[in-house]
Amino acid sequence: MSAYVVVELIVKDEEARKRYASQASKAVAKFGGTFVARGDWQILAGEAGHAAGAILEFSDRERALEWYNSPEYQLSIADREKALDCRFRLLE
């Protein structure tokens, strides 16, 4: 069953975001993940929180967790923390 990583974010530092996006995208691809959607949210109901987001698809939950916990992705987290205020969620 496919698994999805849903990311909600606010950009804090554009230069750090570019570095993070480059590193993170390579790691996503290495683990067979694809970006299903990314961009600004259109809020249909409820409180607006983070202005933008992304949805990543992986073949299953285990592969998504392998990606998130991989050394390749973990190296990008310092840039992520500078670049974004974000939340990551995993669902099947």
Coordinates of C-alpha atoms in Angstrom, one line a residue:
M1 CA 0.0 0.0 0.0
S2 CA 1.4 3.4 -0.9
A3 CA 2.4 5.8 1.9
Y4 CA 2.4 9.5 1.8
V5 CA 4.5 12.1 3.5
V6 CA 2.5 15.3 3.9
V7 CA 4.6 18.4 4.6
E8 CA 3.2 21.7 5.8
L9 CA 5.7 24.6 5.7
I10 CA 6.5 28.3 6.0
V11 CA 9.7 29.4 4.3
K12 CA 12.0 31.3 6.7
D13 CA 15.2 31.6 4.6
E14 CA 15.1 31.2 0.9
E15 CA 18.8 30.4 0.3
A16 CA 18.7 27.7 2.9
R17 CA 15.4 26.4 1.3
K18 CA 17.2 26.0 -2.0
R19 CA 20.0 24.0 -0.4
Y20 CA 17.6 21.9 1.5
A21 CA 15.3 21.3 -1.5
S22 CA 18.3 20.1 -3.6
Q23 CA 19.6 17.7 -1.0
A24 CA 16.1 16.4 0.0
S25 CA 14.9 15.9 -3.6
K26 CA 17.9 13.6 -4.3
A27 CA 17.2 11.6 -1.2
V28 CA 13.5 11.3 -2.1
A29 CA 14.4 10.0 -5.6
K30 CA 17.0 7.5 -4.2
F31 CA 14.3 5.9 -2.1
G32 CA 11.8 5.7 -5.0
G33 CA 9.7 8.6 -3.7
T34 CA 7.9 11.1 -6.0
F35 CA 6.4 14.5 -5.4
V36 CA 2.6 14.2 -6.0
A37 CA 2.0 17.9 -5.3
R38 CA 3.7 21.0 -3.9
G39 CA 3.0 24.7 -3.6
D40 CA 0.7 27.0 -1.7
W41 CA -2.3 25.6 0.1
Q42 CA -5.8 26.7 -0.6
I43 CA -7.6 26.4 2.7
L44 CA -11.1 25.1 2.2
A45 CA -12.0 24.8 5.9
G46 CA -10.4 25.3 9.3
E47 CA -7.5 27.4 10.5
A48 CA -4.8 28.5 8.2
G49 CA -1.5 27.3 9.5
H50 CA 1.5 26.8 7.3
A51 CA 1.2 28.6 4.0
A52 CA 2.6 25.9 1.6
G53 CA 3.2 22.2 1.5
A54 CA 4.1 19.1 -0.4
I55 CA 2.9 15.6 -0.7
L56 CA 5.4 12.8 -1.4
E57 CA 4.5 9.3 -2.4
F58 CA 6.5 6.1 -1.5
S59 CA 5.7 2.5 -2.3
D60 CA 4.9 1.7 1.3
R61 CA 5.4 2.9 4.9
E62 CA 8.7 1.2 5.4
R63 CA 10.2 2.8 2.3
A64 CA 9.0 6.3 3.5
L65 CA 10.6 5.7 6.9
E66 CA 13.8 4.4 5.3
W67 CA 14.0 7.7 3.3
Y68 CA 13.3 9.9 6.3
N69 CA 15.8 8.1 8.5
S70 CA 18.5 7.7 5.8
P71 CA 21.9 9.4 6.3
E72 CA 21.3 11.2 2.9
Y73 CA 18.1 12.8 4.2
Q74 CA 19.4 13.4 7.7
L75 CA 22.3 15.5 6.3
S76 CA 19.7 18.0 4.9
I77 CA 18.0 18.6 8.3
A78 CA 20.3 21.4 9.4
D79 CA 19.4 23.3 6.3
R80 CA 15.7 22.4 6.8
E81 CA 15.7 23.9 10.3
K82 CA 17.2 27.1 9.0
A83 CA 14.9 27.2 5.9
L84 CA 11.5 26.1 7.1
D85 CA 9.0 26.1 9.9
C86 CA 7.5 22.8 9.1
R87 CA 5.5 19.7 10.0
F88 CA 5.9 16.2 8.5
R89 CA 3.2 13.6 8.7
L90 CA 3.1 10.0 7.3
L91 CA -0.1 8.2 6.3
E92 CA -1.1 5.2 4.3

